[in-house]
PDB file of C-alpha atoms in Angstrom:
ATOM      1  CA  UNK A 108       8.900  16.278   7.376  1.00  0.00           C
ATOM      2  CA  UNK A 109       6.127  18.156   5.577  1.00  0.00           C
ATOM      3  CA  UNK A 110       2.453  17.582   6.256  1.00  0.00           C
ATOM      4  CA  UNK A 111      -0.754  18.735   4.640  1.00  0.00           C
ATOM      5  CA  UNK A 112      -4.408  18.537   5.630  1.00  0.00           C
ATOM      6  CA  UNK A 113      -6.744  16.142   3.832  1.00  0.00           C
ATOM      7  CA  UNK A 114     -10.303  15.513   5.017  1.00  0.00           C
ATOM      8  CA  UNK A 115      -9.623  16.215   8.689  1.00  0.00           C
ATOM      9  CA  UNK A 116      -6.287  14.360   8.785  1.00  0.00           C
ATOM     10  CA  UNK A 117      -2.732  15.657   8.815  1.00  0.00           C
ATOM     11  CA  UNK A 118      -0.933  13.528   6.221  1.00  0.00           C
ATOM     12  CA  UNK A 119       2.821  13.113   6.616  1.00  0.00           C
ATOM     13  CA  UNK A 120       4.744  12.792   3.358  1.00  0.00           C
ATOM     14  CA  UNK A 121       8.209  13.128   1.910  1.00  0.00           C
ATOM     15  CA  UNK A 122       9.574  13.514  -1.609  1.00  0.00           C
ATOM     16  CA  UNK A 123      12.862  12.292  -3.044  1.00  0.00           C
ATOM     17  CA  UNK A 124      14.648  13.159  -6.257  1.00  0.00           C
ATOM     18  CA  UNK A 125      14.055  15.782  -8.912  1.00  0.00           C
ATOM     19  CA  UNK A 126      10.531  17.226  -9.191  1.00  0.00           C
ATOM     20  CA  UNK A 127      10.972  17.588 -12.971  1.00  0.00           C
ATOM     21  CA  UNK A 128      11.229  13.790 -13.363  1.00  0.00           C
ATOM     22  CA  UNK A 129       8.154  11.538 -13.750  1.00  0.00           C
ATOM     23  CA  UNK A 130       6.332  11.110 -10.431  1.00  0.00           C
ATOM     24  CA  UNK A 131       5.816   7.812  -8.638  1.00  0.00           C
ATOM     25  CA  UNK A 132       3.854   7.592  -5.381  1.00  0.00           C
ATOM     26  CA  UNK A 133       4.059   4.691  -2.921  1.00  0.00           C
ATOM     27  CA  UNK A 134       1.302   3.655  -0.486  1.00  0.00           C
ATOM     28  CA  UNK A 135       2.060   1.553   2.606  1.00  0.00           C
ATOM     29  CA  UNK A 136       0.408  -1.562   3.991  1.00  0.00           C
ATOM     30  CA  UNK A 137      -1.705  -1.795   7.136  1.00  0.00           C
ATOM     31  CA  UNK A 138       0.384  -1.290  10.275  1.00  0.00           C
ATOM     32  CA  UNK A 139       3.480   0.091   8.526  1.00  0.00           C
ATOM     33  CA  UNK A 140       4.770   3.517   7.575  1.00  0.00           C
ATOM     34  CA  UNK A 141       6.337   4.914   4.448  1.00  0.00           C
ATOM     35  CA  UNK A 142       9.825   3.882   5.559  1.00  0.00           C
ATOM     36  CA  UNK A 143       8.813   0.388   4.374  1.00  0.00           C
ATOM     37  CA  UNK A 144       9.555   1.703   0.869  1.00  0.00           C
ATOM     38  CA  UNK A 145      13.226   2.526   1.536  1.00  0.00           C
ATOM     39  CA  UNK A 146      14.521  -0.070  -0.984  1.00  0.00           C
ATOM     40  CA  UNK A 147      12.289   1.528  -3.626  1.00  0.00           C
ATOM     41  CA  UNK A 148      13.189   5.107  -2.631  1.00  0.00           C
ATOM     42  CA  UNK A 149      16.879   4.303  -3.041  1.00  0.00           C
ATOM     43  CA  UNK A 150      16.319   2.630  -6.412  1.00  0.00           C
ATOM     44  CA  UNK A 151      13.871   5.047  -8.068  1.00  0.00           C
ATOM     45  CA  UNK A 152      14.934   8.494  -6.817  1.00  0.00           C
ATOM     46  CA  UNK A 153      17.579   8.839  -9.542  1.00  0.00           C
ATOM     47  CA  UNK A 154      15.124   8.606 -12.451  1.00  0.00           C
ATOM     48  CA  UNK A 155      11.814   9.485 -10.784  1.00  0.00           C
ATOM     49  CA  UNK A 156      10.294  12.035  -8.434  1.00  0.00           C
ATOM     50  CA  UNK A 157       9.448   9.673  -5.569  1.00  0.00           C
ATOM     51  CA  UNK A 158       6.566  10.532  -3.230  1.00  0.00           C
ATOM     52  CA  UNK A 159       5.908   8.564  -0.067  1.00  0.00           C
ATOM     53  CA  UNK A 160       3.297   9.193   2.600  1.00  0.00           C
ATOM     54  CA  UNK A 161       1.949   7.661   5.777  1.00  0.00           C
ATOM     55  CA  UNK A 162      -1.643   6.501   5.298  1.00  0.00           C
ATOM     56  CA  UNK A 163      -3.957   8.287   7.731  1.00  0.00           C
ATOM     57  CA  UNK A 164      -3.776   6.649  11.144  1.00  0.00           C
ATOM     58  CA  UNK A 165      -0.209   5.468  10.467  1.00  0.00           C
ATOM     59  CA  UNK A 166       3.301   6.721  11.141  1.00  0.00           C
ATOM     60  CA  UNK A 167       3.504  10.483  11.582  1.00  0.00           C
ATOM     61  CA  UNK A 168       0.104  11.119   9.979  1.00  0.00           C
ATOM     62  CA  UNK A 169      -2.693  11.941  12.394  1.00  0.00           C
ATOM     63  CA  UNK A 170      -5.344   9.420  13.393  1.00  0.00           C
ATOM     64  CA  UNK A 171      -8.696  11.209  13.516  1.00  0.00           C
ATOM     65  CA  UNK A 172     -11.460   9.069  14.942  1.00  0.00           C
ATOM     66  CA  UNK A 173     -12.901   6.622  12.412  1.00  0.00           C
ATOM     67  CA  UNK A 174     -14.298   4.621  10.919  1.00  0.00           C
ATOM     68  CA  UNK A 175     -12.442   5.379   7.710  1.00  0.00           C
ATOM     69  CA  UNK A 176     -13.479   4.300   4.233  1.00  0.00           C
ATOM     70  CA  UNK A 177     -11.629   3.263   1.098  1.00  0.00           C
ATOM     71  CA  UNK A 178     -13.001   6.408  -0.563  1.00  0.00           C
ATOM     72  CA  UNK A 179     -11.298   8.482   2.144  1.00  0.00           C
ATOM     73  CA  UNK A 180      -7.963   6.679   1.709  1.00  0.00           C
ATOM     74  CA  UNK A 181      -8.121   7.216  -2.049  1.00  0.00           C
ATOM     75  CA  UNK A 182      -9.071  10.883  -1.737  1.00  0.00           C
ATOM     76  CA  UNK A 183      -6.012  11.448   0.474  1.00  0.00           C
ATOM     77  CA  UNK A 184      -3.814  10.395  -2.465  1.00  0.00           C
ATOM     78  CA  UNK A 185      -5.574  12.712  -4.919  1.00  0.00           C
ATOM     79  CA  UNK A 186      -5.336  15.564  -2.418  1.00  0.00           C
ATOM     80  CA  UNK A 187      -1.604  14.912  -1.994  1.00  0.00           C
ATOM     81  CA  UNK A 188      -1.048  15.002  -5.754  1.00  0.00           C
ATOM     82  CA  UNK A 189      -3.037  18.251  -5.909  1.00  0.00           C
ATOM     83  CA  UNK A 190      -1.009  19.655  -3.012  1.00  0.00           C
ATOM     84  CA  UNK A 191       2.215  18.883  -4.896  1.00  0.00           C
ATOM     85  CA  UNK A 192       0.707  20.154  -8.176  1.00  0.00           C
ATOM     86  CA  UNK A 193       1.251  16.820  -9.922  1.00  0.00           C
ATOM     87  CA  UNK A 194      -1.183  16.139 -12.746  1.00  0.00           C
ATOM     88  CA  UNK A 195      -0.237  12.542 -13.426  1.00  0.00           C
ATOM     89  CA  UNK A 196       1.812   9.912 -11.592  1.00  0.00           C
ATOM     90  CA  UNK A 197       2.598   6.228 -11.362  1.00  0.00           C
ATOM     91  CA  UNK A 198       0.985   4.677  -8.287  1.00  0.00           C
ATOM     92  CA  UNK A 199       2.348   1.685  -6.392  1.00  0.00           C
ATOM     93  CA  UNK A 200       0.561   0.342  -3.328  1.00  0.00           C
ATOM     94  CA  UNK A 201       0.929  -2.826  -1.283  1.00  0.00           C
ATOM     95  CA  UNK A 202      -1.813  -4.710   0.597  1.00  0.00           C
ATOM     96  CA  UNK A 203      -4.116  -1.925   1.904  1.00  0.00           C
ATOM     97  CA  UNK A 204      -2.226   0.426  -0.413  1.00  0.00           C
ATOM     98  CA  UNK A 205      -2.970  -1.931  -3.297  1.00  0.00           C
ATOM     99  CA  UNK A 206      -6.684  -1.728  -2.553  1.00  0.00           C
ATOM    100  CA  UNK A 207      -6.317   2.066  -2.556  1.00  0.00           C
ATOM    101  CA  UNK A 208      -4.648   1.759  -5.960  1.00  0.00           C
ATOM    102  CA  UNK A 209      -7.571  -0.175  -7.399  1.00  0.00           C
ATOM    103  CA  UNK A 210      -9.969   2.501  -6.111  1.00  0.00           C
ATOM    104  CA  UNK A 211      -7.834   5.209  -7.733  1.00  0.00           C
ATOM    105  CA  UNK A 212      -7.733   3.337 -11.045  1.00  0.00           C
ATOM    106  CA  UNK A 213     -11.534   3.106 -10.981  1.00  0.00           C
ATOM    107  CA  UNK A 214     -12.337   6.659  -9.869  1.00  0.00           C
ATOM    108  CA  UNK A 215      -9.400   8.780 -11.090  1.00  0.00           C
ATOM    109  CA  UNK A 216      -7.800   7.037 -14.103  1.00  0.00           C
ATOM    110  CA  UNK A 217      -6.861  10.385 -15.631  1.00  0.00           C
ATOM    111  CA  UNK A 218      -4.350  10.987 -12.817  1.00  0.00           C
ATOM    112  CA  UNK A 219      -2.280   7.829 -13.334  1.00  0.00           C
ATOM    113  CA  UNK A 220       0.007   6.527 -16.092  1.00  0.00           C
ATOM    114  CA  UNK A 221       0.299   3.106 -14.488  1.00  0.00           C
ATOM    115  CA  UNK A 222      -1.046   1.516 -11.318  1.00  0.00           C
ATOM    116  CA  UNK A 223       0.916  -1.249  -9.594  1.00  0.00           C
ATOM    117  CA  UNK A 224      -0.963  -3.197  -6.916  1.00  0.00           C
ATOM    118  CA  UNK A 225       1.030  -5.642  -4.815  1.00  0.00           C
ATOM    119  CA  UNK A 226       0.076  -8.414  -2.405  1.00  0.00           C
ATOM    120  CA  UNK A 227      -3.531  -7.339  -2.437  1.00  0.00           C
ATOM    121  CA  UNK A 228      -7.039  -8.332  -3.553  1.00  0.00           C
ATOM    122  CA  UNK A 229     -10.236  -6.696  -4.749  1.00  0.00           C
ATOM    123  CA  UNK A 230     -11.644  -7.745  -1.387  1.00  0.00           C
ATOM    124  CA  UNK A 231      -9.219  -8.559   1.416  1.00  0.00           C
ATOM    125  CA  UNK A 232     -10.509 -10.927   4.095  1.00  0.00           C
ATOM    126  CA  UNK A 233     -13.947 -10.974   5.688  1.00  0.00           C
ATOM    127  CA  UNK A 234     -15.904  -8.100   7.180  1.00  0.00           C
ATOM    128  CA  UNK A 235     -16.525  -9.795  10.533  1.00  0.00           C
ATOM    129  CA  UNK A 236     -12.836 -10.660  10.999  1.00  0.00           C
ATOM    130  CA  UNK A 237     -11.746  -7.081  10.308  1.00  0.00           C
ATOM    131  CA  UNK A 238     -14.329  -5.683  12.722  1.00  0.00           C
ATOM    132  CA  UNK A 239     -13.234  -8.155  15.375  1.00  0.00           C
ATOM    133  CA  UNK A 240      -9.613  -7.091  14.880  1.00  0.00           C
ATOM    134  CA  UNK A 241     -10.589  -3.423  15.175  1.00  0.00           C
ATOM    135  CA  UNK A 242     -12.375  -4.149  18.464  1.00  0.00           C
ATOM    136  CA  UNK A 243      -9.390  -6.153  19.769  1.00  0.00           C
ATOM    137  CA  UNK A 244      -6.933  -3.368  18.973  1.00  0.00           C
ATOM    138  CA  UNK A 245      -9.100  -0.715  20.611  1.00  0.00           C
ATOM    139  CA  UNK A 246      -9.325  -2.901  23.704  1.00  0.00           C
ATOM    140  CA  UNK A 247      -5.795  -4.312  23.967  1.00  0.00           C
ATOM    141  CA  UNK A 248      -3.618  -2.044  21.810  1.00  0.00           C
ATOM    142  CA  UNK A 249      -1.366  -3.150  18.970  1.00  0.00           C
ATOM    143  CA  UNK A 250       1.027  -5.430  20.844  1.00  0.00           C
ATOM    144  CA  UNK A 251      -0.944  -8.680  20.187  1.00  0.00           C
ATOM    145  CA  UNK A 252      -1.015  -7.851  16.459  1.00  0.00           C
ATOM    146  CA  UNK A 253       2.656  -6.825  16.380  1.00  0.00           C
ATOM    147  CA  UNK A 254       3.743 -10.010  18.161  1.00  0.00           C
ATOM    148  CA  UNK A 255       2.348 -12.197  15.359  1.00  0.00           C
ATOM    149  CA  UNK A 256       2.826  -9.927  12.322  1.00  0.00           C
ATOM    150  CA  UNK A 257       6.141 -11.342  11.107  1.00  0.00           C
ATOM    151  CA  UNK A 258       4.671 -14.755  10.292  1.00  0.00           C
ATOM    152  CA  UNK A 259       2.042 -13.111   8.087  1.00  0.00           C
ATOM    153  CA  UNK A 260       4.459 -10.691   6.446  1.00  0.00           C
ATOM    154  CA  UNK A 261       7.519 -12.788   5.642  1.00  0.00           C
ATOM    155  CA  UNK A 262       8.715 -16.313   4.919  1.00  0.00           C
ATOM    156  CA  UNK A 263      10.519 -18.148   7.711  1.00  0.00           C
ATOM    157  CA  UNK A 264      13.933 -18.040   5.964  1.00  0.00           C
ATOM    158  CA  UNK A 265      13.670 -14.253   5.665  1.00  0.00           C
ATOM    159  CA  UNK A 266      12.628 -13.907   9.319  1.00  0.00           C
ATOM    160  CA  UNK A 267      15.686 -15.919  10.331  1.00  0.00           C
ATOM    161  CA  UNK A 268      18.186 -14.192   8.051  1.00  0.00           C
ATOM    162  CA  UNK A 269      16.927 -10.599   8.289  1.00  0.00           C
ATOM    163  CA  UNK A 270      15.882 -10.368  11.930  1.00  0.00           C
ATOM    164  CA  UNK A 271      16.790  -6.670  12.279  1.00  0.00           C
ATOM    165  CA  UNK A 272      14.463  -5.645   9.430  1.00  0.00           C
ATOM    166  CA  UNK A 273      11.654  -7.825  10.799  1.00  0.00           C
ATOM    167  CA  UNK A 274      12.076  -6.522  14.355  1.00  0.00           C
ATOM    168  CA  UNK A 275      12.053  -2.903  13.180  1.00  0.00           C
ATOM    169  CA  UNK A 276       8.798  -3.349  11.250  1.00  0.00           C
ATOM    170  CA  UNK A 277       7.175  -5.240  14.133  1.00  0.00           C
ATOM    171  CA  UNK A 278       8.280  -2.557  16.590  1.00  0.00           C
ATOM    172  CA  UNK A 279       6.879   0.207  14.360  1.00  0.00           C
ATOM    173  CA  UNK A 280       3.566  -1.641  14.221  1.00  0.00           C
ATOM    174  CA  UNK A 281       3.446  -2.022  17.988  1.00  0.00           C
ATOM    175  CA  UNK A 282       4.193   1.683  18.467  1.00  0.00           C
ATOM    176  CA  UNK A 283       1.457   2.811  16.088  1.00  0.00           C
ATOM    177  CA  UNK A 284      -1.927   4.355  16.776  1.00  0.00           C
ATOM    178  CA  UNK A 285      -4.519   1.770  17.874  1.00  0.00           C
ATOM    179  CA  UNK A 286      -7.326   4.090  16.756  1.00  0.00           C
ATOM    180  CA  UNK A 287      -5.731   4.667  13.354  1.00  0.00           C
ATOM    181  CA  UNK A 288      -5.118   0.958  12.818  1.00  0.00           C
ATOM    182  CA  UNK A 289      -8.629   0.009  13.954  1.00  0.00           C
ATOM    183  CA  UNK A 290     -10.218   2.642  11.733  1.00  0.00           C
ATOM    184  CA  UNK A 291      -8.313   1.297   8.707  1.00  0.00           C
ATOM    185  CA  UNK A 292      -9.487  -2.213   9.625  1.00  0.00           C
ATOM    186  CA  UNK A 293     -13.043  -0.861   9.417  1.00  0.00           C
ATOM    187  CA  UNK A 294     -12.296   0.567   5.969  1.00  0.00           C
ATOM    188  CA  UNK A 295     -10.988  -2.828   4.829  1.00  0.00           C
ATOM    189  CA  UNK A 296     -14.051  -4.539   6.300  1.00  0.00           C
ATOM    190  CA  UNK A 297     -16.327  -2.647   3.907  1.00  0.00           C
ATOM    191  CA  UNK A 298     -14.036  -2.434   0.872  1.00  0.00           C
ATOM    192  CA  UNK A 299     -15.094  -4.677  -2.015  1.00  0.00           C
ATOM    193  CA  UNK A 300     -14.140  -3.674  -5.564  1.00  0.00           C
ATOM    194  CA  UNK A 301     -14.794  -6.991  -7.298  1.00  0.00           C
ATOM    195  CA  UNK A 302     -17.740  -5.694  -9.318  1.00  0.00           C
ATOM    196  CA  UNK A 303     -15.897  -2.509 -10.383  1.00  0.00           C
ATOM    197  CA  UNK A 304     -12.660  -4.024 -11.677  1.00  0.00           C
ATOM    198  CA  UNK A 305     -14.092  -4.179 -15.192  1.00  0.00           C
ATOM    199  CA  UNK A 306     -14.288  -0.364 -15.214  1.00  0.00           C
ATOM    200  CA  UNK A 307     -10.495   0.022 -14.953  1.00  0.00           C
ATOM    201  CA  UNK A 308      -8.817   1.269 -18.135  1.00  0.00           C
ATOM    202  CA  UNK A 309      -5.408   2.431 -16.854  1.00  0.00           C
ATOM    203  CA  UNK A 310      -2.562  -0.127 -17.279  1.00  0.00           C
ATOM    204  CA  UNK A 311      -2.306  -2.252 -14.129  1.00  0.00           C
ATOM    205  CA  UNK A 312       0.479  -4.544 -12.951  1.00  0.00           C
ATOM    206  CA  UNK A 313      -0.484  -7.018 -10.224  1.00  0.00           C
ATOM    207  CA  UNK A 314       2.378  -8.411  -8.127  1.00  0.00           C
ATOM    208  CA  UNK A 315       1.439 -11.501  -6.113  1.00  0.00           C
ATOM    209  CA  UNK A 316       3.601 -13.326  -3.583  1.00  0.00           C
ATOM    210  CA  UNK A 317       3.873 -17.045  -4.227  1.00  0.00           C
ATOM    211  CA  UNK A 318       4.142 -17.644  -0.470  1.00  0.00           C
ATOM    212  CA  UNK A 319       1.681 -14.958   0.638  1.00  0.00           C
ATOM    213  CA  UNK A 320      -0.883 -16.417   3.090  1.00  0.00           C
ATOM    214  CA  UNK A 321      -2.903 -13.175   3.273  1.00  0.00           C
ATOM    215  CA  UNK A 322      -3.537 -12.205  -0.358  1.00  0.00           C
ATOM    216  CA  UNK A 323      -2.793 -15.151  -2.604  1.00  0.00           C
ATOM    217  CA  UNK A 324      -1.735 -15.605  -6.215  1.00  0.00           C
ATOM    218  CA  UNK A 325      -5.359 -16.625  -6.859  1.00  0.00           C
ATOM    219  CA  UNK A 326      -6.446 -13.179  -5.609  1.00  0.00           C
ATOM    220  CA  UNK A 327      -3.990 -11.609  -8.040  1.00  0.00           C
ATOM    221  CA  UNK A 328      -5.216 -13.782 -10.894  1.00  0.00           C
ATOM    222  CA  UNK A 329      -8.807 -12.766 -10.132  1.00  0.00           C
ATOM    223  CA  UNK A 330      -7.902  -9.106 -10.558  1.00  0.00           C
ATOM    224  CA  UNK A 331      -6.064  -9.740 -13.828  1.00  0.00           C
ATOM    225  CA  UNK A 332      -9.005 -11.773 -15.140  1.00  0.00           C
ATOM    226  CA  UNK A 333     -11.311  -8.781 -14.589  1.00  0.00           C
ATOM    227  CA  UNK A 334      -9.054  -5.804 -15.463  1.00  0.00           C
ATOM    228  CA  UNK A 335      -8.737  -5.294 -19.222  1.00  0.00           C
ATOM    229  CA  UNK A 336      -5.232  -3.857 -19.496  1.00  0.00           C
ATOM    230  CA  UNK A 337      -3.399  -5.814 -16.807  1.00  0.00           C
ATOM    231  CA  UNK A 338      -0.653  -8.345 -16.169  1.00  0.00           C
ATOM    232  CA  UNK A 339       0.281 -10.627 -13.281  1.00  0.00           C
ATOM    233  CA  UNK A 340       3.801 -11.053 -11.932  1.00  0.00           C
ATOM    234  CA  UNK A 341       4.417 -13.760  -9.346  1.00  0.00           C
ATOM    235  CA  UNK A 342       7.239 -13.046  -6.906  1.00  0.00           C
ATOM    236  CA  UNK A 343       8.995 -15.533  -4.615  1.00  0.00           C
ATOM    237  CA  UNK A 344       7.961 -13.842  -1.370  1.00  0.00           C
ATOM    238  CA  UNK A 345       5.311 -13.629   1.302  1.00  0.00           C
ATOM    239  CA  UNK A 346       3.108 -10.580   2.010  1.00  0.00           C
ATOM    240  CA  UNK A 347       5.631  -7.714   2.154  1.00  0.00           C
ATOM    241  CA  UNK A 348       7.302  -8.584  -1.122  1.00  0.00           C
ATOM    242  CA  UNK A 349       8.969  -5.209  -1.745  1.00  0.00           C
ATOM    243  CA  UNK A 350      11.162  -5.819   1.324  1.00  0.00           C
ATOM    244  CA  UNK A 351      11.626  -9.577   0.999  1.00  0.00           C
ATOM    245  CA  UNK A 352      12.634  -9.431  -2.687  1.00  0.00           C
ATOM    246  CA  UNK A 353      13.633  -5.792  -3.330  1.00  0.00           C
ATOM    247  CA  UNK A 354      15.830  -6.361  -6.395  1.00  0.00           C
ATOM    248  CA  UNK A 355      13.242  -8.395  -8.295  1.00  0.00           C
ATOM    249  CA  UNK A 356      10.438  -6.079  -7.124  1.00  0.00           C
ATOM    250  CA  UNK A 357      12.272  -2.933  -8.249  1.00  0.00           C
ATOM    251  CA  UNK A 358      13.280  -4.325 -11.625  1.00  0.00           C
ATOM    252  CA  UNK A 359       9.731  -5.540 -12.310  1.00  0.00           C
ATOM    253  CA  UNK A 360       8.327  -2.070 -11.592  1.00  0.00           C
ATOM    254  CA  UNK A 361      11.032  -0.360 -13.589  1.00  0.00           C
ATOM    255  CA  UNK A 362      10.468  -2.552 -16.636  1.00  0.00           C
ATOM    256  CA  UNK A 363       6.800  -1.541 -16.680  1.00  0.00           C
ATOM    257  CA  UNK A 364       7.114   2.205 -16.113  1.00  0.00           C
ATOM    258  CA  UNK A 365      10.450   3.186 -17.695  1.00  0.00           C
TER     259      UNK A 365
END
């Protein structure tokens, strides 16, 4: 798969569909890789030029020593669009990717037709907790995080009925780069866009999981209350809603951006 260099990192990406179609770029959550978007790739590649990438420190992208910052994660997206010579795209990011999307909507609105942020918040969690997780991962690796991820990512019925999907995602997390994961934790520790949401002018769709214990519907409502041109869609899912409810997720996106 192709890679390009962005701010000292080799970013792994892949494109699907016809480059003459409107572009849509997907950004993964913490501890996953772009394969998490397979249900969306399959759905959108007919009518859109689909771009997926592994966030730095994840998947096949390199993991230069951190700490990283939200600015850095956002700049990687702009650099990828520049690399592909795409002037304007739709952006869809989940969790950490959703925070990246908010940053992009604030700092580079001219590059995006729509921004969809899913299962995310303007500030995710607490700084001390993120820094403690970064220290734990550097000390013990990713296995302790991977062993408990499923309960944060999915509802219990989905875990029981779709065990292969859950096991694959958990295994990918466990096999990831501890340094890359920890450095992204440090970026999340510092990231707080609550005061800047009012600057966003690009149309934003917020998707919030009704059963998400990590980033709640209240977090989604907060964003919508502070972003002028925005709407909230509640989905019957936990934290990785694009996988738990792919049909509803895809149709909701499509209805906004078609």
